[in-house]
Each structure stands twice: as C-alpha cells, then as structure tokens.
Short mmCIF file of C-alpha atoms in Angstrom, two decimals:
data_model
loop_
_atom_site.label_atom_id
_atom_site.label_comp_id
_atom_site.label_asym_id
_atom_site.label_seq_id
_atom_site.Cartn_x
_atom_site.Cartn_y
_atom_site.Cartn_z
CA UNK A 1 -35.10 -19.73 12.61
CA UNK A 2 -32.18 -17.77 13.96
CA UNK A 3 -31.02 -14.47 12.50
CA UNK A 4 -27.62 -12.93 13.04
CA UNK A 5 -26.59 -9.37 12.26
CA UNK A 6 -23.43 -9.33 10.18
CA UNK A 7 -21.70 -6.08 11.01
CA UNK A 8 -19.03 -4.30 8.98
CA UNK A 9 -15.47 -4.00 10.18
CA UNK A 10 -14.23 -0.89 11.88
CA UNK A 11 -11.36 1.25 10.68
CA UNK A 12 -8.11 -0.67 10.22
CA UNK A 13 -4.71 0.96 9.94
CA UNK A 14 -1.56 -0.24 8.21
CA UNK A 15 2.02 0.86 7.93
CA UNK A 16 4.63 2.04 5.49
CA UNK A 17 8.16 0.98 4.66
CA UNK A 18 10.76 3.76 4.50
CA UNK A 19 13.07 3.51 1.47
CA UNK A 20 15.28 6.48 0.63
CA UNK A 21 16.01 4.88 -2.74
CA UNK A 22 12.71 6.30 -3.96
CA UNK A 23 13.96 9.81 -3.25
CA UNK A 24 17.53 10.19 -1.89
CA UNK A 25 16.73 13.76 -0.79
CA UNK A 26 14.81 12.20 2.11
CA UNK A 27 18.16 11.79 3.87
CA UNK A 28 18.87 14.89 5.99
CA UNK A 29 21.87 16.45 7.73
CA UNK A 30 24.34 15.64 4.91
CA UNK A 31 23.60 11.92 5.21
CA UNK A 32 23.64 9.67 2.16
CA UNK A 33 21.27 6.97 0.99
CA UNK A 34 22.52 3.39 0.80
CA UNK A 35 20.68 2.44 -2.39
CA UNK A 36 21.13 -1.29 -1.88
CA UNK A 37 19.13 -1.34 1.38
CA UNK A 38 17.20 1.93 1.03
CA UNK A 39 18.39 3.36 4.35
CA UNK A 40 19.99 6.69 5.21
CA UNK A 41 23.51 6.40 6.58
CA UNK A 42 24.09 9.12 9.17
CA UNK A 43 27.66 10.33 8.60
CA UNK A 44 27.45 12.29 11.83
CA UNK A 45 25.95 9.44 13.84
CA UNK A 46 27.21 10.89 17.13
CA UNK A 47 24.96 13.94 16.73
CA UNK A 48 22.11 12.81 14.48
CA UNK A 49 19.84 9.78 14.35
CA UNK A 50 16.50 8.63 12.95
CA UNK A 51 15.56 6.86 9.75
CA UNK A 52 16.28 10.04 7.76
CA UNK A 53 19.07 11.29 10.11
CA UNK A 54 16.98 14.38 10.92
CA UNK A 55 16.85 13.96 14.71
CA UNK A 56 19.40 16.09 16.57
CA UNK A 57 20.26 14.03 19.65
CA UNK A 58 21.00 17.06 21.81
CA UNK A 59 17.43 18.31 21.24
CA UNK A 60 15.62 15.11 22.18
CA UNK A 61 12.67 15.89 24.50
CA UNK A 62 13.93 19.39 25.19
CA UNK A 63 11.79 22.47 25.81
CA UNK A 64 9.06 23.06 24.70
CA UNK A 65 8.43 19.28 24.18
CA UNK A 66 5.79 17.69 26.39
CA UNK A 67 4.45 14.15 26.78
CA UNK A 68 1.63 15.02 24.39
CA UNK A 69 3.59 16.96 21.79
CA UNK A 70 3.78 14.02 19.38
CA UNK A 71 1.21 11.28 18.86
CA UNK A 72 1.57 7.64 17.83
CA UNK A 73 5.09 7.07 19.22
CA UNK A 74 6.52 10.13 17.45
CA UNK A 75 9.80 11.58 18.75
CA UNK A 76 9.91 15.22 19.87
CA UNK A 77 12.89 17.56 19.59
CA UNK A 78 12.99 21.09 20.95
CA UNK A 79 15.38 24.01 20.61
CA UNK A 80 14.03 26.00 23.53
CA UNK A 81 11.53 27.88 21.37
CA UNK A 82 10.02 25.46 18.85
CA UNK A 83 9.36 21.75 18.88
CA UNK A 84 9.30 19.23 16.03
CA UNK A 85 7.76 15.77 15.75
CA UNK A 86 9.66 13.02 13.96
CA UNK A 87 7.15 10.33 13.03
CA UNK A 88 7.51 6.59 12.67
CA UNK A 89 7.05 5.02 9.25
CA UNK A 90 3.36 4.52 9.92
CA UNK A 91 2.34 8.14 10.51
CA UNK A 92 2.79 11.68 9.23
CA UNK A 93 1.53 15.18 10.09
CA UNK A 94 2.79 17.94 12.38
CA UNK A 95 1.97 15.80 15.42
CA UNK A 96 2.17 12.39 13.71
CA UNK A 97 -1.61 12.26 13.83
CA UNK A 98 -2.23 11.05 10.25
CA UNK A 99 -1.86 7.32 9.46
CA UNK A 100 -0.22 6.63 6.11
CA UNK A 101 -2.63 3.75 5.44
CA UNK A 102 -6.25 3.85 6.57
CA UNK A 103 -8.92 1.28 5.70
CA UNK A 104 -12.55 2.00 6.54
CA UNK A 105 -15.11 -0.77 6.08
CA UNK A 106 -17.82 0.82 8.23
CA UNK A 107 -20.10 1.33 5.21
CA UNK A 108 -20.84 -2.39 5.18
CA UNK A 109 -21.12 -2.68 1.40
CA UNK A 110 -17.98 -0.77 0.41
CA UNK A 111 -14.44 0.08 1.46
CA UNK A 112 -12.61 3.40 1.63
CA UNK A 113 -8.83 3.29 1.49
CA UNK A 114 -6.64 6.34 2.14
CA UNK A 115 -2.89 6.38 1.47
CA UNK A 116 -0.22 8.99 2.17
CA UNK A 117 2.94 7.98 0.26
CA UNK A 118 6.31 8.98 1.68
CA UNK A 119 8.72 11.27 -0.13
CA UNK A 120 8.45 12.74 -3.60
CA UNK A 121 5.28 11.44 -5.25
CA UNK A 122 4.86 13.98 -8.05
CA UNK A 123 5.28 11.30 -10.73
CA UNK A 124 3.55 8.53 -8.77
CA UNK A 125 0.27 6.68 -9.22
CA UNK A 126 -1.96 4.57 -6.97
CA UNK A 127 -4.51 2.24 -8.56
CA UNK A 128 -6.36 -1.06 -8.19
CA UNK A 129 -4.11 -3.89 -9.36
CA UNK A 130 -4.33 -4.42 -13.10
CA UNK A 131 -6.37 -1.24 -13.71
CA UNK A 132 -3.74 1.46 -14.24
CA UNK A 133 -5.10 4.20 -16.46
CA UNK A 134 -8.75 3.51 -15.57
CA UNK A 135 -10.03 6.70 -13.94
CA UNK A 136 -12.57 4.66 -11.96
CA UNK A 137 -9.77 2.66 -10.34
CA UNK A 138 -7.18 5.34 -9.55
CA UNK A 139 -6.79 7.11 -6.21
CA UNK A 140 -7.27 10.87 -6.20
CA UNK A 141 -6.57 13.82 -3.91
CA UNK A 142 -9.11 16.45 -2.92
CA UNK A 143 -6.20 18.91 -2.62
CA UNK A 144 -2.40 18.59 -2.86
CA UNK A 145 -2.02 18.19 0.91
CA UNK A 146 -4.73 15.54 1.31
CA UNK A 147 -4.29 11.74 1.26
CA UNK A 148 -4.91 9.76 -1.90
CA UNK A 149 -8.30 8.06 -1.46
CA UNK A 150 -10.80 5.82 -3.19
CA UNK A 151 -14.19 4.40 -2.22
CA UNK A 152 -15.40 1.28 -4.01
CA UNK A 153 -18.47 -0.92 -3.59
CA UNK A 154 -17.69 -4.56 -2.92
CA UNK A 155 -19.93 -5.66 -5.80
CA UNK A 156 -21.24 -4.05 -8.99
CA UNK A 157 -18.44 -1.50 -8.82
CA UNK A 158 -17.27 0.50 -11.83
CA UNK A 159 -13.84 -0.98 -11.05
CA UNK A 160 -14.97 -4.65 -11.03
CA UNK A 161 -16.08 -6.64 -7.99
CA UNK A 162 -13.86 -7.25 -4.99
CA UNK A 163 -12.60 -10.82 -4.47
CA UNK A 164 -15.09 -12.54 -2.17
CA UNK A 165 -14.10 -15.39 0.16
CA UNK A 166 -17.29 -17.25 1.03
CA UNK A 167 -15.76 -19.26 3.86
CA UNK A 168 -14.36 -16.21 5.68
CA UNK A 169 -17.02 -13.77 4.43
CA UNK A 170 -14.38 -11.23 3.37
CA UNK A 171 -13.96 -8.82 0.45
CA UNK A 172 -10.43 -8.15 -0.79
CA UNK A 173 -8.88 -5.61 -3.14
CA UNK A 174 -5.21 -5.21 -4.07
CA UNK A 175 -3.72 -1.77 -4.64
CA UNK A 176 -0.46 -0.95 -6.45
CA UNK A 177 1.61 2.10 -5.45
CA UNK A 178 4.11 3.20 -8.11
CA UNK A 179 6.39 6.01 -7.05
CA UNK A 180 6.95 6.63 -10.75
CA UNK A 181 3.88 5.83 -12.83
CA UNK A 182 6.00 4.61 -15.76
CA UNK A 183 8.47 2.39 -13.91
CA UNK A 184 8.09 -0.64 -11.65
CA UNK A 185 10.91 -1.51 -9.26
CA UNK A 186 11.41 -3.32 -5.99
CA UNK A 187 10.75 -0.08 -4.12
CA UNK A 188 7.07 0.02 -5.13
CA UNK A 189 4.33 -1.36 -2.93
CA UNK A 190 1.36 -3.71 -3.03
CA UNK A 191 -1.37 -3.13 -0.47
CA UNK A 192 -4.00 -5.79 0.18
CA UNK A 193 -7.14 -4.36 1.81
CA UNK A 194 -9.54 -6.85 3.41
CA UNK A 195 -12.99 -5.97 4.69
CA UNK A 196 -14.55 -8.57 6.95
CA UNK A 197 -11.68 -9.57 9.23
CA UNK A 198 -10.12 -6.19 10.01
CA UNK A 199 -6.75 -6.92 8.49
CA UNK A 200 -4.71 -4.67 6.24
CA UNK A 201 -1.83 -6.55 4.68
CA UNK A 202 1.01 -4.75 2.95
CA UNK A 203 3.57 -6.36 0.68
CA UNK A 204 6.67 -4.75 -0.74
CA UNK A 205 7.25 -4.59 -4.49
CA UNK A 206 9.25 -2.15 -6.70
CA UNK A 207 9.65 1.57 -7.97
CA UNK A 208 11.90 4.21 -9.60
CA UNK A 209 11.86 8.01 -9.32
CA UNK A 210 13.16 9.99 -12.27
CA UNK A 211 12.17 11.81 -15.42
CA UNK A 212 11.96 9.70 -18.56
CA UNK A 213 14.40 10.45 -21.34
CA UNK A 214 13.75 9.46 -24.94
CA UNK A 215 17.46 8.85 -25.43
CA UNK A 216 17.98 6.20 -28.07
CA UNK A 217 14.51 6.25 -29.63
CA UNK A 218 15.99 6.97 -33.05
CA UNK A 219 18.20 3.90 -32.94
CA UNK A 220 16.72 0.96 -34.84
CA UNK A 221 18.26 -1.84 -32.83
CA UNK A 222 16.03 -4.83 -32.23
CA UNK A 223 17.77 -7.49 -30.13
CA UNK A 224 21.30 -7.87 -31.51
CA UNK A 225 23.58 -8.72 -28.58
CA UNK A 226 26.56 -10.13 -30.49
CA UNK A 227 29.35 -8.23 -32.20
CA UNK A 228 32.75 -9.47 -33.36
CA UNK A 229 34.56 -6.40 -32.00
CA UNK A 230 32.90 -5.80 -28.65
CA UNK A 231 31.50 -8.06 -25.93
CA UNK A 232 28.25 -6.86 -24.38
CA UNK A 233 27.28 -9.17 -21.50
CA UNK A 234 24.66 -9.08 -18.77
CA UNK A 235 25.12 -11.40 -15.83
CA UNK A 236 23.41 -12.34 -12.56
CA UNK A 237 25.68 -13.66 -9.80
CA UNK A 238 28.42 -14.16 -12.38
CA UNK A 239 26.26 -16.19 -14.76
CA UNK A 240 25.08 -15.01 -18.16
CA UNK A 241 21.35 -14.23 -18.00
CA UNK A 242 19.37 -16.68 -20.14
CA UNK A 243 16.00 -16.81 -18.36
CA UNK A 244 13.54 -14.52 -16.65
CA UNK A 245 14.47 -12.15 -13.85
CA UNK A 246 12.70 -11.07 -10.68
CA UNK A 247 12.41 -7.48 -9.54
CA UNK A 248 15.46 -6.53 -7.52
CA UNK A 249 17.85 -9.05 -9.08
CA UNK A 250 21.33 -7.50 -9.31
CA UNK A 251 22.14 -7.25 -13.01
CA UNK A 252 25.73 -6.50 -14.07
CA UNK A 253 26.35 -4.98 -17.49
CA UNK A 254 29.89 -5.52 -18.77
CA UNK A 255 31.39 -4.10 -21.97
CA UNK A 256 34.85 -5.10 -23.20
CA UNK A 257 36.82 -5.31 -26.43
CA UNK A 258 36.64 -8.73 -28.04
CA UNK A 259 39.82 -10.42 -29.24
CA UNK A 260 39.10 -9.34 -32.80
CA UNK A 261 38.19 -5.83 -31.68
CA UNK A 262 41.43 -5.35 -29.76
CA UNK A 263 43.30 -5.78 -33.04
CA UNK A 264 41.38 -2.86 -34.60
CA UNK A 265 40.78 -0.50 -31.69
CA UNK A 266 42.82 0.74 -28.77
CA UNK A 267 39.88 1.83 -26.60
CA UNK A 268 36.14 2.35 -26.38
CA UNK A 269 33.75 4.54 -24.39
CA UNK A 270 30.13 4.10 -23.30
CA UNK A 271 28.40 7.14 -24.74
CA UNK A 272 24.86 6.27 -23.77
CA UNK A 273 22.94 3.40 -22.13
CA UNK A 274 19.16 3.27 -21.89
CA UNK A 275 16.31 1.03 -20.83
CA UNK A 276 13.04 0.73 -22.77
CA UNK A 277 10.03 -1.57 -22.66
CA UNK A 278 10.98 -2.94 -26.10
CA UNK A 279 8.03 -1.43 -27.95
CA UNK A 280 8.21 0.60 -31.14
CA UNK A 281 8.96 4.21 -30.40
CA UNK A 282 5.71 5.31 -32.08
CA UNK A 283 3.65 3.10 -29.76
CA UNK A 284 1.59 5.08 -27.26
CA UNK A 285 2.82 2.75 -24.50
CA UNK A 286 6.52 3.17 -25.37
CA UNK A 287 8.63 4.06 -22.32
CA UNK A 288 12.33 4.88 -22.06
CA UNK A 289 14.82 6.11 -19.46
CA UNK A 290 18.59 6.53 -19.49
CA UNK A 291 21.27 5.16 -17.20
CA UNK A 292 24.04 7.04 -19.01
CA UNK A 293 24.13 10.14 -21.22
CA UNK A 294 27.26 11.68 -22.69
CA UNK A 295 29.28 9.02 -20.86
CA UNK A 296 27.91 10.11 -17.48
CA UNK A 297 25.27 8.63 -15.20
CA UNK A 298 22.06 10.67 -14.98
CA UNK A 299 19.31 10.77 -12.31
CA UNK A 300 16.53 9.17 -14.40
CA UNK A 301 17.39 5.65 -13.17
CA UNK A 302 19.39 6.59 -10.09
CA UNK A 303 17.05 4.68 -7.78
CA UNK A 304 17.90 1.35 -9.44
CA UNK A 305 21.60 1.98 -10.12
CA UNK A 306 23.55 -0.03 -7.55
CA UNK A 307 27.02 0.64 -8.92
CA UNK A 308 28.03 3.37 -11.39
CA UNK A 309 30.50 2.76 -14.21
CA UNK A 310 33.81 1.32 -13.12
CA UNK A 311 36.78 0.36 -15.29
CA UNK A 312 38.90 -2.73 -14.73
CA UNK A 313 42.47 -1.51 -15.14
CA UNK A 314 43.66 -5.02 -16.06
CA UNK A 315 41.09 -6.07 -18.66
CA UNK A 316 39.91 -2.62 -19.71
CA UNK A 317 36.27 -3.69 -19.33
CA UNK A 318 33.61 -1.25 -18.13
CA UNK A 319 30.80 -2.40 -15.84
CA UNK A 320 27.80 -0.97 -14.05
CA UNK A 321 25.15 -2.67 -11.95
CA UNK A 322 21.42 -2.09 -11.52
CA UNK A 323 18.38 -3.57 -9.80
CA UNK A 324 16.13 -5.42 -12.24
CA UNK A 325 12.98 -3.38 -12.84
CA UNK A 326 10.39 -2.93 -15.54
CA UNK A 327 8.17 -0.25 -16.99
CA UNK A 328 4.49 -0.28 -16.15
CA UNK A 329 3.68 -1.00 -19.81
CA UNK A 330 5.01 -4.50 -20.52
CA UNK A 331 7.28 -7.09 -18.92
CA UNK A 332 10.20 -6.83 -21.36
CA UNK A 333 13.18 -4.62 -20.61
CA UNK A 334 15.53 -3.73 -23.43
CA UNK A 335 18.96 -2.57 -22.25
CA UNK A 336 21.01 -1.02 -25.02
CA UNK A 337 24.17 1.03 -25.16
CA UNK A 338 25.82 3.25 -27.74
CA UNK A 339 29.56 2.55 -27.69
CA UNK A 340 32.26 4.64 -29.30
CA UNK A 341 35.12 2.54 -30.72
CA UNK A 342 38.42 4.44 -30.97
CA UNK A 343 41.41 3.58 -33.11
CA UNK A 344 43.49 5.90 -30.91
CA UNK A 345 43.06 5.80 -27.14
CA UNK A 346 43.28 9.59 -27.01
CA UNK A 347 39.95 9.77 -28.81
CA UNK A 348 38.21 7.87 -25.96
CA UNK A 349 39.44 9.88 -23.00
CA UNK A 350 36.77 9.62 -20.25
CA UNK A 351 34.59 12.68 -19.85
CA UNK A 352 34.43 14.53 -16.55
CA UNK A 353 31.37 13.38 -14.59
CA UNK A 354 30.01 14.16 -11.17
CA UNK A 355 28.73 10.74 -10.13
CA UNK A 356 27.69 11.94 -6.68
CA UNK A 357 24.71 13.79 -8.11
CA UNK A 358 25.83 17.06 -6.54
CA UNK A 359 26.06 18.74 -9.96
CA UNK A 360 24.33 18.19 -13.25
CA UNK A 361 26.00 14.83 -13.81
CA UNK A 362 26.41 15.67 -17.50
CA UNK A 363 29.72 15.81 -19.31
CA UNK A 364 30.31 18.18 -22.24
CA UNK A 365 29.40 16.54 -25.53
CA UNK A 366 32.49 16.37 -27.70
CA UNK A 367 32.53 16.65 -31.44
CA UNK A 368 32.27 13.28 -33.11
CA UNK A 369 35.33 12.01 -34.94
CA UNK A 370 35.62 9.32 -37.58
CA UNK A 371 35.90 6.46 -35.09
CA UNK A 372 33.17 3.86 -35.38
CA UNK A 373 30.04 3.79 -33.18
CA UNK A 374 28.11 0.65 -32.28
CA UNK A 375 24.72 0.15 -30.63
CA UNK A 376 24.22 -3.15 -28.81
CA UNK A 377 21.50 -4.40 -26.54
CA UNK A 378 19.65 -7.28 -24.96
CA UNK A 379 16.06 -7.93 -23.95
CA UNK A 380 15.28 -9.13 -20.44
CA UNK A 381 11.95 -10.48 -19.24
CA UNK A 382 10.91 -9.40 -15.77
CA UNK A 383 8.53 -11.63 -13.86
CA UNK A 384 5.32 -10.17 -12.49
CA UNK A 385 6.43 -8.54 -9.22
CA UNK A 386 3.14 -8.98 -7.36
CA UNK A 387 3.02 -10.32 -4.77
CA UNK A 388 6.54 -9.29 -3.89
CA UNK A 389 8.94 -10.78 -1.38
CA UNK A 390 8.23 -10.00 2.23
CA UNK A 391 4.91 -9.37 3.88
CA UNK A 392 3.84 -7.23 6.81
CA UNK A 393 0.44 -7.54 8.40
CA UNK A 394 -1.22 -5.10 10.79
CA UNK A 395 -4.28 -6.25 12.72
CA UNK A 396 -6.67 -4.04 14.67
CA UNK A 397 -9.12 -5.13 17.35
CA UNK A 398 -12.69 -4.96 16.10
CA UNK A 399 -15.47 -3.44 18.17
CA UNK A 400 -17.92 -5.96 16.74
CA UNK A 401 -17.99 -9.68 16.23
CA UNK A 402 -18.14 -10.72 12.60
CA UNK A 403 -19.68 -14.17 12.20
CA UNK A 404 -20.20 -15.78 8.82
CA UNK A 405 -23.72 -17.03 8.07
CA UNK A 406 -22.20 -20.14 6.50
CA UNK A 407 -20.29 -20.93 9.68
CA UNK A 408 -23.40 -20.40 11.80
CA UNK A 409 -25.39 -22.76 9.53
CA UNK A 410 -22.73 -25.45 9.86
CA UNK A 411 -22.74 -25.14 13.67
CA UNK A 412 -26.54 -25.42 13.85
CA UNK A 413 -26.57 -28.41 11.48
CA UNK A 414 -23.92 -30.23 13.51
CA UNK A 415 -25.83 -29.57 16.73
CA UNK A 416 -29.05 -31.09 15.29
CA UNK A 417 -27.14 -34.13 14.00
CA UNK A 418 -25.49 -34.72 17.38
CA UNK A 419 -28.90 -34.43 19.12
CA UNK A 420 -30.45 -37.12 16.88
CA UNK A 421 -27.47 -39.43 17.33
CA UNK A 422 -27.74 -39.12 21.13
CA UNK A 423 -31.48 -39.87 20.95
CA UNK A 424 -30.91 -42.98 18.84
CA UNK A 425 -28.16 -44.25 21.13
CA UNK A 426 -30.41 -43.72 24.20
CA UNK A 427 -33.29 -45.66 22.60
CA UNK A 428 -31.06 -48.57 21.65
CA UNK A 429 -29.59 -48.70 25.16
CA UNK A 430 -33.06 -48.88 26.74
CA UNK A 431 -34.15 -51.60 24.30
CA UNK A 432 -31.06 -53.63 25.11
CA UNK A 433 -31.67 -53.28 28.87
CA UNK A 434 -35.31 -54.49 28.77
CA UNK A 435 -34.48 -57.23 26.30
CA UNK A 436 -32.02 -58.72 28.79
CA UNK A 437 -34.70 -59.08 31.46
CA UNK A 438 -36.79 -61.35 29.26
CA UNK A 439 -33.94 -63.89 29.23
CA UNK A 440 -33.71 -64.26 33.00
CA UNK A 441 -35.30 -67.57 34.37
CA UNK A 442 -36.15 -68.91 37.84
CA UNK A 443 -34.18 -72.04 38.90
CA UNK A 444 -36.82 -74.44 40.42
CA UNK A 445 -34.29 -75.93 42.81
CA UNK A 446 -32.63 -72.82 44.13
CA UNK A 447 -35.50 -70.38 43.55
CA UNK A 448 -32.83 -67.91 42.58
CA UNK A 449 -32.58 -66.07 39.33
CA UNK A 450 -30.27 -67.63 36.88
CA UNK A 451 -29.08 -65.65 33.98
CA UNK A 452 -28.91 -67.58 30.76
CA UNK A 453 -25.80 -65.96 29.40
CA UNK A 454 -26.08 -67.84 26.19
CA UNK A 455 -29.34 -66.04 25.44
CA UNK A 456 -28.19 -62.56 26.27
CA UNK A 457 -28.04 -60.22 23.34
CA UNK A 458 -26.48 -56.76 23.17
CA UNK A 459 -27.69 -55.96 19.71
CA UNK A 460 -28.05 -52.29 18.99
CA UNK A 461 -25.48 -51.48 21.62
CA UNK A 462 -24.34 -47.83 21.14
#
C-alpha cells in the first residue's frame, strides 16, 4: 500500500484595492477624491502623481534613494536629506515590507490570516462572514500598529468549521472587512482564504466611514411614502424603485411640490434626511446615520453621497444621489426626510452650507415658524452584497506538492483496471491465434496448406 505525505501550503499573499471614498483624507497635496470611482484626482498633475497624489515628481529617485530603499515595487522620493517610500496597494510600512494580506497555512491543521486595512479604520471591523459580534470570529490587534490577525483550526473551531472541498482537498474561510462596523457599502471587502491550493482570492464589496447620528429617532414614521402636498420619489436610472437593490446602485432622491401642494405652499426646504435599518429605535440593533442636518449635508454618509442637494430652477424640485448601502444589522434601508413646507417663500430661504467639507458643514438652526412640517420616507431592500462584483486572485508558487489522497486513489484504481483489461485482451488474442491453426488442412493433391476460410473464427477478438 502506498502512502503519500500531504503537506500544508506555504504563506500566500494577497492584495488590496485603494478607494479614497472610505476616507477622503487619503488624498494628499490638495487633491480631491472622486467618490464615484474612489480615486484621487491630482489637481496639480504636472508636479504630483501616485494613487494618493503624494509623489512629488521632481523628487523621484533622488538622493538619498538607492535601489534597495523601497521593497516590493515601492517608489522612492528623496529631498537630498531624507527619503520616502510610496507603496503599491499591496504593501505598507516604511520600506513597503509589510503585505496588507498574508495567509499562512503552514500549521497544516489551521490557517492564520493577517490584514492591514488602508486608511482610517478606527470604526472598522474584520470578522468571519456571518459571525460579526462573535469574539471568537473577530480579528484583533496585539497593539495599535500591528496587523489585524486571527488563527482558526480548520475543524472543531470555536468559530465553526472551514468549508472543506473533498475533491480539491482545500479548506476555505470567507472574511468580511467593514470600514465602518455599522454600515455596509460597495467600498467594503470580502476576502476568501483557501488553504490547500495556495490561493488567496479577494472580492470587492461595500463600506461607509462616518459617525452615526440618531437624527430622526423620535419620529414615528413607518413606511408612508405618499402625501397629497409633496412628492417624495426614489429612482434608479430614471425608474421608480419597486424591487430590491444591489450595493452600489445609484439611487436618486427627489422632492417636489405636488399639484395640490403648490396651491397651498410657495416653497419647501429639506431640513433633515436620514437612513436607518428600519428597526424600532429601542432595538439594540437599531442603526441610523444622516445625509442632511439643518438643511446641510454632513460627513456621516459622505462616502456614499454621489451628488449633494441640487435644485432644479424650472421645476423647483430638490434632488440628491447616493450609492445604495445597508447597515450591518439587517437588509432593509429606510430613507426618510423632514421637509419644511412654507406658505411664504421667504420662510424657506436656503441655509448657508459648506458642501465641500472644509468647514463644519452645518447651517445655523433657525427658529421654527408656523409653517407645516412633514416627514416622509421609503423602505428599500438591499440584496446580500457577498460575493460582490469583481474578483481579484493572487497565486503564489508553493514549495511543496499538494496531492489529494482521493485523486491518488483514483489514479491507482484506473491503473489496475487498465492492467487487467490489457491482460484479458492478450489472452483472447493468443486463443484466437492458436484456434486458427486447428482449422488449417492439407490438400492431398497439392500437398499445400489450404486455409478453410469458412471455418475461421475470430471470436474473442480484442
């Protein structure tokens, strides 16, 4: 009987996807973040470059940079005295020596996964898919500067067993990276770690960075989207949303006076717009964040806001656009807005807002007058974002050969079967050959062999 040593995989490394939408402060040198694509736009592109616009072109490879200053394809800049390394998405550290994703399967019966998220991760969380809040399934740091790590046995783990593929002899776990532990957006990530074939697969999902704001918790709304005075519509590609949404769908919120409302009111103003997970506000899993406060956009949902409030001068409607997202507790997303209805247009003068984010972004709250206030909203259902669109796979070369015992058994079985078939065919061929000789007669007149073809038989011919 043959025995084969099944060896564990060696360390496998993966990569990261840069997205300044998670934290716009990643963009350097006065550059701005294009939220739609998550890339920094270098305003001074003739002098600066790089994914975060931090590379000064004039300092590329200048003293004291050397060929070994930066590892793993990092770019070195020098000012004559000091040098800096600008790392690719896949690495970090002073010399780009630390991989952002590191999978170690060398233990044979377990896997260790280390992750270094990019940007502000103060409010983030990394956990095994479906196990958020379980301390046995969440990544931890030894110190604030260390990677987030976890080590889990393939089987009989406190965080459930890994998915085992018998044919490939692999163990798989999926890891979710939320850059805000309460919100799930298209900027989050799904990492698939596979021990057994040395592959680390990373898929992109969704995330938001921002502090939660209780906002409209005291408003008992439910789902009441219709009002005779005001139209409150949410559309996708110009069509009213009636079904489920996927993470990243561009949702447009439009508010306008209805025909009946225009006969009563001269103007309106969005005072506040929020998103919640549509749970009761006394539920421990209730989550809420604001798009708009005091008629001004606020940072809480800046990473999913694609277009701030704009007013159509012809129709008087107000719109804003956001990327579909959800909170980590539940798949429903309740969007609701508090709208001030003014009988005199002077009572709904827009407040001064700094929509660039350079200031506080908050307008001064004005004293309420007797004009009516309405609260309208709609509930959206967001499909499960995992796995998300797009997939990137990094493969490393293993130092050992991993062969499945099942595959080896199949090969041995096929070899034995082929051997017996060849033996049977050989025996039948020999039998047929000697059987033919018994049917050969001597012709008494010619004394030459005469083959009686009518008696020849090729039975058992292989």
